[in-house]
Short mmCIF file of C-alpha atoms in Angstrom, two decimals:
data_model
loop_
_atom_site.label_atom_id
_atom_site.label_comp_id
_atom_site.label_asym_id
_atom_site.label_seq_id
_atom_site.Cartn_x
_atom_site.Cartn_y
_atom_site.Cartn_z
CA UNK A 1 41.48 39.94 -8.19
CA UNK A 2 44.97 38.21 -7.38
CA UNK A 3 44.92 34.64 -5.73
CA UNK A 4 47.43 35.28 -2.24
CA UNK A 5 46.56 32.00 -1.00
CA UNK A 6 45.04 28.23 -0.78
CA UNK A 7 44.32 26.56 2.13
CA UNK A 8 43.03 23.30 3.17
CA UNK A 9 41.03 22.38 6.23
CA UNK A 10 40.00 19.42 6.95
CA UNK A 11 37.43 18.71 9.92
CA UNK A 12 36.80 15.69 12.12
CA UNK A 13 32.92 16.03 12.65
CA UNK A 14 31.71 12.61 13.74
CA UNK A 15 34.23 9.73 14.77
CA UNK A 16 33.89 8.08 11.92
CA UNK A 17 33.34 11.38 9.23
CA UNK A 18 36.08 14.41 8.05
CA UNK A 19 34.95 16.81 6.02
CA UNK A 20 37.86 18.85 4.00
CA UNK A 21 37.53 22.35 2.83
CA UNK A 22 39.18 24.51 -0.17
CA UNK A 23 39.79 28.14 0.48
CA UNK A 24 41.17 30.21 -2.29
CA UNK A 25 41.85 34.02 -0.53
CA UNK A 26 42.47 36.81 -2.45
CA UNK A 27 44.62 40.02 -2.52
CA UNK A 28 41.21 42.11 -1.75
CA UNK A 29 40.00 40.14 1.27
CA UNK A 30 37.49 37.92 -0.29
CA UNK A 31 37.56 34.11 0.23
CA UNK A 32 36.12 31.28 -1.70
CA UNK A 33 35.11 28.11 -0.24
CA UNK A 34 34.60 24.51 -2.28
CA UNK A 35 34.53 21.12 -0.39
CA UNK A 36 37.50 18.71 -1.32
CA UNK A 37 36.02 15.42 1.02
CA UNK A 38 37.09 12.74 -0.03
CA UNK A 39 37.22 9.69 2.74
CA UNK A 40 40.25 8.26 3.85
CA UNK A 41 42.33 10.59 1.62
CA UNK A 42 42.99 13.70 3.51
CA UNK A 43 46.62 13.93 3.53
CA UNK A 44 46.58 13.03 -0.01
CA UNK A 45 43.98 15.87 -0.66
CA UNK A 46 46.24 18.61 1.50
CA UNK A 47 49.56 17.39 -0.66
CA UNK A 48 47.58 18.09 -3.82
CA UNK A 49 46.04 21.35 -2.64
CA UNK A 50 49.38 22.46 -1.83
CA UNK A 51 50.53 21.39 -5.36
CA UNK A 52 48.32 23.32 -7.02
CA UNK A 53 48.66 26.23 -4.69
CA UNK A 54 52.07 26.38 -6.40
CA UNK A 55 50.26 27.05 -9.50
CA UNK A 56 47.75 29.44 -8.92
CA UNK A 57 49.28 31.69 -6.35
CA UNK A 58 49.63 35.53 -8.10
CA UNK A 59 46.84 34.21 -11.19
CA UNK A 60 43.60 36.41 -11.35
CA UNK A 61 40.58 34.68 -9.71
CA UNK A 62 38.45 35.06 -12.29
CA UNK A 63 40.52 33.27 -15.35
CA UNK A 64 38.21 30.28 -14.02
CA UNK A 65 38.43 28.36 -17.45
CA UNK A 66 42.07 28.71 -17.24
CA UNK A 67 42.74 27.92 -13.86
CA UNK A 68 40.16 24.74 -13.27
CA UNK A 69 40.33 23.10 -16.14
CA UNK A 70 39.72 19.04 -16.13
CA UNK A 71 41.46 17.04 -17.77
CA UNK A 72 40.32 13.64 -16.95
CA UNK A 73 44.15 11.87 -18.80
CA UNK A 74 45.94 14.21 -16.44
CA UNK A 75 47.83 12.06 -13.57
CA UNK A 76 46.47 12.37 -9.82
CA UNK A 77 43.30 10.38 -10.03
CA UNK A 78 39.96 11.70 -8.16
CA UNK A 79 42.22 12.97 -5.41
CA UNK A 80 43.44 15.54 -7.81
CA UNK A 81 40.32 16.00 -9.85
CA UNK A 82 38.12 16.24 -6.12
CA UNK A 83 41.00 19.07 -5.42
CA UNK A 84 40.56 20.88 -8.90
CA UNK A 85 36.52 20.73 -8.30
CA UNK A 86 36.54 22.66 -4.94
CA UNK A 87 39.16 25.01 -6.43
CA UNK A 88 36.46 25.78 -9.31
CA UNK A 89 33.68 25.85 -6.78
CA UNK A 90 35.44 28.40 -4.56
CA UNK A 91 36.24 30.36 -8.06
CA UNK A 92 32.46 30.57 -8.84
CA UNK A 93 31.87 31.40 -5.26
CA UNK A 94 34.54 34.70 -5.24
CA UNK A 95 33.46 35.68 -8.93
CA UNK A 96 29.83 35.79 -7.69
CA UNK A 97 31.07 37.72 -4.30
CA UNK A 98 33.12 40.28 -6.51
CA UNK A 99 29.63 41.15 -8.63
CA UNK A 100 27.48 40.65 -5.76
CA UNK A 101 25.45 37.71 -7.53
CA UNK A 102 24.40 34.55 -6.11
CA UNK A 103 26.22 31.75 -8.22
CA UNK A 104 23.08 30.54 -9.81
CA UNK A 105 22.59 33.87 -11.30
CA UNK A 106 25.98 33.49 -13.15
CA UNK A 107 24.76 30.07 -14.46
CA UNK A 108 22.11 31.90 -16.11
CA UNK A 109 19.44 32.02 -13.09
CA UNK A 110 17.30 29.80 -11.30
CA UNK A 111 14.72 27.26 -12.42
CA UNK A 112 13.49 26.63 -9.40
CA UNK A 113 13.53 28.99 -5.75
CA UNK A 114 13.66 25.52 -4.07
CA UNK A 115 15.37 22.22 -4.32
CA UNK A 116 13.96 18.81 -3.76
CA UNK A 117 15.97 17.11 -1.50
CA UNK A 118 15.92 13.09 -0.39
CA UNK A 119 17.25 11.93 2.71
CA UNK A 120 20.58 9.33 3.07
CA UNK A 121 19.99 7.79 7.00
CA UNK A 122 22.37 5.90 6.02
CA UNK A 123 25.06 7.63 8.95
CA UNK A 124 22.57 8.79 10.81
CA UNK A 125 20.98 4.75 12.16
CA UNK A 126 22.11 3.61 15.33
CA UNK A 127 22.00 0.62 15.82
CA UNK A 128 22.07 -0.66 11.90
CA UNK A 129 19.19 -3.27 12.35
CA UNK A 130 15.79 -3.29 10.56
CA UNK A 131 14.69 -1.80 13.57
CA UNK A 132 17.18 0.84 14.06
CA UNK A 133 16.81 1.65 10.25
CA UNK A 134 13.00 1.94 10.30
CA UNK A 135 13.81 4.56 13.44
CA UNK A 136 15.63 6.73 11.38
CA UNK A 137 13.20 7.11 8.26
CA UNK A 138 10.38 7.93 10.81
CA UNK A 139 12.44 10.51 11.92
CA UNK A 140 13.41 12.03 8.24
CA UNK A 141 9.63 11.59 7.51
CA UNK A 142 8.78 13.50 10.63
CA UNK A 143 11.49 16.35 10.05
CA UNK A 144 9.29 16.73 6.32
CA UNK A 145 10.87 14.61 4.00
CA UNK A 146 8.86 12.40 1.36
CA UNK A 147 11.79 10.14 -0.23
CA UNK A 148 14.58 8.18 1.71
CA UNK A 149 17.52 6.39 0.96
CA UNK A 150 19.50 3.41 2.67
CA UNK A 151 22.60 1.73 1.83
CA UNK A 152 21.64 -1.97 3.82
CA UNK A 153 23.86 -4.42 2.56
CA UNK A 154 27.35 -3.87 4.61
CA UNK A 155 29.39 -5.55 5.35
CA UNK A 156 28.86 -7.67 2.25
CA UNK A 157 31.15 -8.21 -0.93
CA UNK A 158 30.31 -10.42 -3.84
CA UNK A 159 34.15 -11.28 -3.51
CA UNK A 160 33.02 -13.26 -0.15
CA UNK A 161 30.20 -14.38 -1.59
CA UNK A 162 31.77 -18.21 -0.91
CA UNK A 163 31.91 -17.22 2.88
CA UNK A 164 30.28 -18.55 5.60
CA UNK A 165 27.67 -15.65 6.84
CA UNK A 166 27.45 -14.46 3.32
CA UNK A 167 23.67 -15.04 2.83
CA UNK A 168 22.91 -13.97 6.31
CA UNK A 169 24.10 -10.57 5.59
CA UNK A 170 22.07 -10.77 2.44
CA UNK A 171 19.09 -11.67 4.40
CA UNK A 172 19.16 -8.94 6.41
CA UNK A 173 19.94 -6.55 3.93
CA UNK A 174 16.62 -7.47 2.66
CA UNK A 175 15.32 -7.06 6.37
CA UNK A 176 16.16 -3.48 6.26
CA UNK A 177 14.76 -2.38 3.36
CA UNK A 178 11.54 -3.93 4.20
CA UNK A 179 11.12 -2.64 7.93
CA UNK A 180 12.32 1.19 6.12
CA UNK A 181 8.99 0.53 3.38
CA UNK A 182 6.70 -0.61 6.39
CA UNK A 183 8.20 2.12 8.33
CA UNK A 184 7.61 5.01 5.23
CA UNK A 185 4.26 3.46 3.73
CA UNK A 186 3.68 2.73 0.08
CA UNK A 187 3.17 7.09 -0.41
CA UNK A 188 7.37 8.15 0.06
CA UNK A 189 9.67 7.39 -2.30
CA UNK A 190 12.55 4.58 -1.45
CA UNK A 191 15.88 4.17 -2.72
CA UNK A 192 18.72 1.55 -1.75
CA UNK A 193 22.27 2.14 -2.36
CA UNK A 194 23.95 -0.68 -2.69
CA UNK A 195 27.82 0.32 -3.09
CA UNK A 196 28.65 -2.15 -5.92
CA UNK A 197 28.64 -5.03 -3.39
CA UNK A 198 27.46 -7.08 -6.44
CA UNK A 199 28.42 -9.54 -9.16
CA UNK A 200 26.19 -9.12 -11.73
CA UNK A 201 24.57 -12.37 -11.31
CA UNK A 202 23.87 -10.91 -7.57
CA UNK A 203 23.06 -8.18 -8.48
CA UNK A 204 20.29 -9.72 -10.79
CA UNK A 205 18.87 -11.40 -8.33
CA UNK A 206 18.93 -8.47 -6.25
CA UNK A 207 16.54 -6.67 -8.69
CA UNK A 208 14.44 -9.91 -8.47
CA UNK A 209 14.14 -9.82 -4.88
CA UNK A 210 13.83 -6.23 -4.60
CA UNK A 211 11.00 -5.71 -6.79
CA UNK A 212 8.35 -6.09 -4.41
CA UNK A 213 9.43 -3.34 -2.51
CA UNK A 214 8.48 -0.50 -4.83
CA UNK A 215 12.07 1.02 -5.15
CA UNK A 216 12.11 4.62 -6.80
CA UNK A 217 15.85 3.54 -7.67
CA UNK A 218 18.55 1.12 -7.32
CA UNK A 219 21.99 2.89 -7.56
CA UNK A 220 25.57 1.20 -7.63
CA UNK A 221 24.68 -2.36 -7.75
CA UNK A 222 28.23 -3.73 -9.73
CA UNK A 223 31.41 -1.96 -10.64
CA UNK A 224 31.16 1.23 -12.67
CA UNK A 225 33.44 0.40 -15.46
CA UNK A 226 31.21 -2.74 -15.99
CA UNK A 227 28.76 -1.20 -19.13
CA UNK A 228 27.21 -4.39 -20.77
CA UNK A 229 26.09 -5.32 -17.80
CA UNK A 230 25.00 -2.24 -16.22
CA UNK A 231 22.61 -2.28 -19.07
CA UNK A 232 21.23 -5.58 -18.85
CA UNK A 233 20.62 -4.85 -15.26
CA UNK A 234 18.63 -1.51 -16.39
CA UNK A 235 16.65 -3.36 -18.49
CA UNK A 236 15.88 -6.09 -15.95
CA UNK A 237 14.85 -3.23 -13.48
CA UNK A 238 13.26 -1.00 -15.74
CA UNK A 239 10.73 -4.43 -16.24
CA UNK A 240 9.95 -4.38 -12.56
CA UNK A 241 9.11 -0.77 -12.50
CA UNK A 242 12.41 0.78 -10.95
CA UNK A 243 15.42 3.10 -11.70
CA UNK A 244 18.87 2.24 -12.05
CA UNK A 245 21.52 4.85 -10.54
CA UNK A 246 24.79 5.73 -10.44
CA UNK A 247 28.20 7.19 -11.78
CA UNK A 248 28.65 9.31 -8.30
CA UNK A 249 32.66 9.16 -8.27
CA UNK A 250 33.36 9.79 -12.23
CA UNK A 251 35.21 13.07 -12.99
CA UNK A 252 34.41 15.09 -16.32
CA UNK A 253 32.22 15.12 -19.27
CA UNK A 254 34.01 12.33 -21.15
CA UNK A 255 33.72 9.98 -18.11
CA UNK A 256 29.97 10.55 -18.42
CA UNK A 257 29.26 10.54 -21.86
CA UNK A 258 29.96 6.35 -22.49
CA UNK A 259 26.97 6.02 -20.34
CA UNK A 260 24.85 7.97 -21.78
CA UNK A 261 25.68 7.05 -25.20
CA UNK A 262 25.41 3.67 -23.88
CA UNK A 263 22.27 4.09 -21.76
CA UNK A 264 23.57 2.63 -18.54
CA UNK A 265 21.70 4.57 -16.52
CA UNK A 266 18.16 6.08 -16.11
CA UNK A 267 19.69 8.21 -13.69
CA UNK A 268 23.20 9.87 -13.43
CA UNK A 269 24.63 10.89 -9.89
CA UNK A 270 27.63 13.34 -10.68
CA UNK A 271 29.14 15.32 -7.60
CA UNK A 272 30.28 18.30 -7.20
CA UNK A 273 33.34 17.77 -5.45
CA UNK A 274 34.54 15.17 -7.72
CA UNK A 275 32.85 15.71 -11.32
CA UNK A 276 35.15 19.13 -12.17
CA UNK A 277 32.71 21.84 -10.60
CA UNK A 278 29.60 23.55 -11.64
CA UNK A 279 31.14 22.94 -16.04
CA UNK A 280 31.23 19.99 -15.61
CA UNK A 281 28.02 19.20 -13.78
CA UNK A 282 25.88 21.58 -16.00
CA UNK A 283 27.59 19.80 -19.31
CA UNK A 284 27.04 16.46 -17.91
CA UNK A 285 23.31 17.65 -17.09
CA UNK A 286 22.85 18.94 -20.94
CA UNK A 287 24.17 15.71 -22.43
CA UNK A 288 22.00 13.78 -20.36
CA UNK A 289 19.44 15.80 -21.02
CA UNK A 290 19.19 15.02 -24.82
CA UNK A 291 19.12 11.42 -24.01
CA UNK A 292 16.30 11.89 -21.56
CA UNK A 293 18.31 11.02 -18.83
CA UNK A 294 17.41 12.10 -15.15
CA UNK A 295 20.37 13.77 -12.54
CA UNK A 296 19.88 13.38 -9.21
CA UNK A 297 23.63 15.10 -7.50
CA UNK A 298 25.39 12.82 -5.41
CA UNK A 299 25.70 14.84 -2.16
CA UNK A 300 26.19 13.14 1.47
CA UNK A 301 28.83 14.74 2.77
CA UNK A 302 29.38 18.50 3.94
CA UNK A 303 27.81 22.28 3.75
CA UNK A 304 30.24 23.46 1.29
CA UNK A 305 28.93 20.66 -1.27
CA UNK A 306 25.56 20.99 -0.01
CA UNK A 307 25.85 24.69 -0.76
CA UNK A 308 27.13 24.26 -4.31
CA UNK A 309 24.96 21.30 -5.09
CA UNK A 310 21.44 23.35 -4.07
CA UNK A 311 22.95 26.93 -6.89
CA UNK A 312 23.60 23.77 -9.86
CA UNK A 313 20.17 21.89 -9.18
CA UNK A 314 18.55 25.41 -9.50
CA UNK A 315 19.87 25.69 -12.56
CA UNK A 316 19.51 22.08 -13.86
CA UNK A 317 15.71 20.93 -16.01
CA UNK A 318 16.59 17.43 -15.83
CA UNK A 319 16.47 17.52 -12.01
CA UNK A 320 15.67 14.60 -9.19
CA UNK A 321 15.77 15.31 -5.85
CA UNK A 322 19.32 16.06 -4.32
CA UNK A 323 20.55 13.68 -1.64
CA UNK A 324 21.25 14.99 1.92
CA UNK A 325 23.10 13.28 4.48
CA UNK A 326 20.53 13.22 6.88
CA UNK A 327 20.75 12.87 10.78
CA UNK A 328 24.57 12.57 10.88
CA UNK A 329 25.49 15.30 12.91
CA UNK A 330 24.20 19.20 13.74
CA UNK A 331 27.18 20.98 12.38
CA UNK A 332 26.35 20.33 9.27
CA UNK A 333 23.84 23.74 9.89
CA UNK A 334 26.31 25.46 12.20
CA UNK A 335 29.61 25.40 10.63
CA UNK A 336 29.23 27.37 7.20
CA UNK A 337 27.35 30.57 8.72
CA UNK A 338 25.58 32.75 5.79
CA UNK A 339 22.29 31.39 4.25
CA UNK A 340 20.01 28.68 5.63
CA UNK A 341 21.12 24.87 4.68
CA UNK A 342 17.93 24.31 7.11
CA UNK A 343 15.34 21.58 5.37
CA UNK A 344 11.77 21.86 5.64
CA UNK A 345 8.97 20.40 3.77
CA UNK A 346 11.68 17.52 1.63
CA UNK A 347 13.22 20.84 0.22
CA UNK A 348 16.34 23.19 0.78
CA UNK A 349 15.82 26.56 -0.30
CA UNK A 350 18.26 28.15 -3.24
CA UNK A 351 21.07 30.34 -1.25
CA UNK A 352 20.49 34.16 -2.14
CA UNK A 353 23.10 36.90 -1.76
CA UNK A 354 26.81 37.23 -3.20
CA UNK A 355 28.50 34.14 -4.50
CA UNK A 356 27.97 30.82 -2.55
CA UNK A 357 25.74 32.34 0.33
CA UNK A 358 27.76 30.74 3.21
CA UNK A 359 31.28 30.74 4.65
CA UNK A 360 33.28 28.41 6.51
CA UNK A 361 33.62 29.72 9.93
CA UNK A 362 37.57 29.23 9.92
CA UNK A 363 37.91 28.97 14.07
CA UNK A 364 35.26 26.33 14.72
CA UNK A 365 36.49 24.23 11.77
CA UNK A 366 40.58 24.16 13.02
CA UNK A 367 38.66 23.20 16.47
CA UNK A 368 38.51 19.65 15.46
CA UNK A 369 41.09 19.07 12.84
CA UNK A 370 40.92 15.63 11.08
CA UNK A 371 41.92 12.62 12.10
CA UNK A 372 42.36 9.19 10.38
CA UNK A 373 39.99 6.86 10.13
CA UNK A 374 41.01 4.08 11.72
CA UNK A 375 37.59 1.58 10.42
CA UNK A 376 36.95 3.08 6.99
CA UNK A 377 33.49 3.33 6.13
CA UNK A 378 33.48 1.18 3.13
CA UNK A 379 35.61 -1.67 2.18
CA UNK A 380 39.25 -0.55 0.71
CA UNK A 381 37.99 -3.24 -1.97
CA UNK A 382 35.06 -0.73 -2.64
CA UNK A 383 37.24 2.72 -3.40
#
């Protein structure tokens, strides 16, 4: 099964959202799909697709551990590593289509029929005040979900933290969460992103004026790379009763395995389009595992990742629910026809059929073809 071709497609589905697609086509018809988004970075992401389309062009499909190997050393960054893990998702998704298996099966078969799911309404509320916030967790609550997750603290930096307007954006920050808890009861689940906005001395107080609010987790308070203080700021929530989360834009097994060793993290946030593929996830997953460390997939962006993300968790023991973006727009059901991506009841079920379940329906997608950004949605100073 000879690889003719690699495409990318990227998508502009919202004004402020692209989603990019991988699709590796081979010399018996078949096509694989894996998600390459990556804001911001689309023409980087088409360059490198076409780099490695250079490569791979006339190699047989399924020499997967040949072909998608990560390195994390190697040169290109996550734009080349986000590249390389759609290229191994679209891999699993032809070598599953060429046996007529579902790509869980191939990962040794499914723990679970259906996937827990928690809801981001974090680009789905309009307007962004308490108010507006509390409006969209009613609505994920009504549509069947039973955890929700907000990121409330934008625009704020700890780099600013001198600036006049600083602490009001703090304030309401705060404001948010609490109309979201007021708005979900005490029963659902709550998480809060915050984006590594913080210094660790905010981010400490953040736990301390957080606490009250009954947070399932905290995720991304300070800079990843920052380990002594990630776990001091575990401790100090594990004290109040909460998670810490993170590690949702590390690539590879050796990336993860510091902070496990380490015990950052209570739970680890790896994603398929940047972490290497479905390897690299299910390696990071067993490592964890022996520590006792939870994995809840990082997974707020588009169908092909959602798609992937729901075959892994299947497969995974050490399984939280997977985030959805939710509320953002409708064609996040319409665009990859195949299996349901529908939710119902907080849950997605596992795709059946041959390889990924779904395909990218090529004509709708070059409808709308990217466009840049021109207000990124997080602070260059952010990633």
């Amino acid at each position: 099964m000879r690889i003719t071709g690699l495409d990318f497609c990227g998508v502009a589905v919202t004004p402020r959202t692209n989603w990019c697609f991988l699709l590796v086509r081979t010399e018996d018809g078949r096509t694989g799909l894996g998600e390459c988004t990556l804001a911001n970075q689309e023409a980087l992401l088409a360059a490198e697709a076409a780099r490695l389309a250079s490569r791979v062009v006339g190699c047989d499909a399924l020499a997967r551990n040949r072909l998608a190997r990560l390195l994390p050393h190697a040169q290109g960054g996550l734009v080349a590593q986000t590249v390389l893990s759609a290229f191994e998702g679209a891999l699993w998704d032809l070598a599953g289509q060429a046996l007529g298996r579902p790509i869980h099966a191939l990962l040794g078969g499914a723990l679970r029929e259906t996937v827990p799911l928690y809801a981001n309404i974090n680009r789905g509320t309009n307007p962004r005040t308490p108010e507006g916030f509390a409006a969209a967790a009613g609505r994920a609550l009504a549509a069947g979900f039973r955890a929700i997750k907000l990121a409330p603290f934008d625009p704020i930096i700890w780099e600013d933290a001198a600036e006049p307007g600083w602490r009001q954006g703090y304030a309401e920050g705060l404001a948010r969460i609490a109309a979201v808890r007021a708005a979900i009861g005490p029963e659902h689940a709550l998480m809060v992103d915050a984006h590594w906005r913080f210094s660790p001395g905010g981010a400490a107080r953040l736990i301390q004026d957080v606490a009250g609010f009954d947070l399932f987790w905290l995720e991304c308070p300070v800079a990843e790379a920052n380990h002594a203080e990630i776990r001091r700021l575990r401790g100090m929530a594990n004290d109040r009763g909460m998670r810490l989360a993170g590690a949702e834009a590390l690539a590879g097994l050796a990336a993860y395995r510091p902070l496990i060793e380490t015990g950052c993290y209570d739970v680890l946030m790896p994603d398929m389009k940047h972490c290497g593929g479905h390897e690299e996830m299910r390696r990071i997953a067993a490592l964890a595992l022996t520590a006792g460390v939870e994995i809840a997939p990082h997974n707020p962006t588009g169908p092909g990742c959602h798609a992937h993300s729901l075959h892994a968790c299947a497969t995974l023991p050490n399984l939280l629910p997977l985030e959805v973006q939710f509320g953002e727009t409708e064609r996040f059901f319409t665009l990859c026809p195949g299996a349901s991506l529908g939710f119902s009841a907080g849950g997605a079920v596992v795709p059946g059929g041959a390889g990924l379940g779904v395909a990218l329906d090529e004509a709708d997608a070059r409808a709308t073809p990217w466009k840049p950004q021109a207000t990124p949605w997080l602070d260059p100073r952010l990633g």
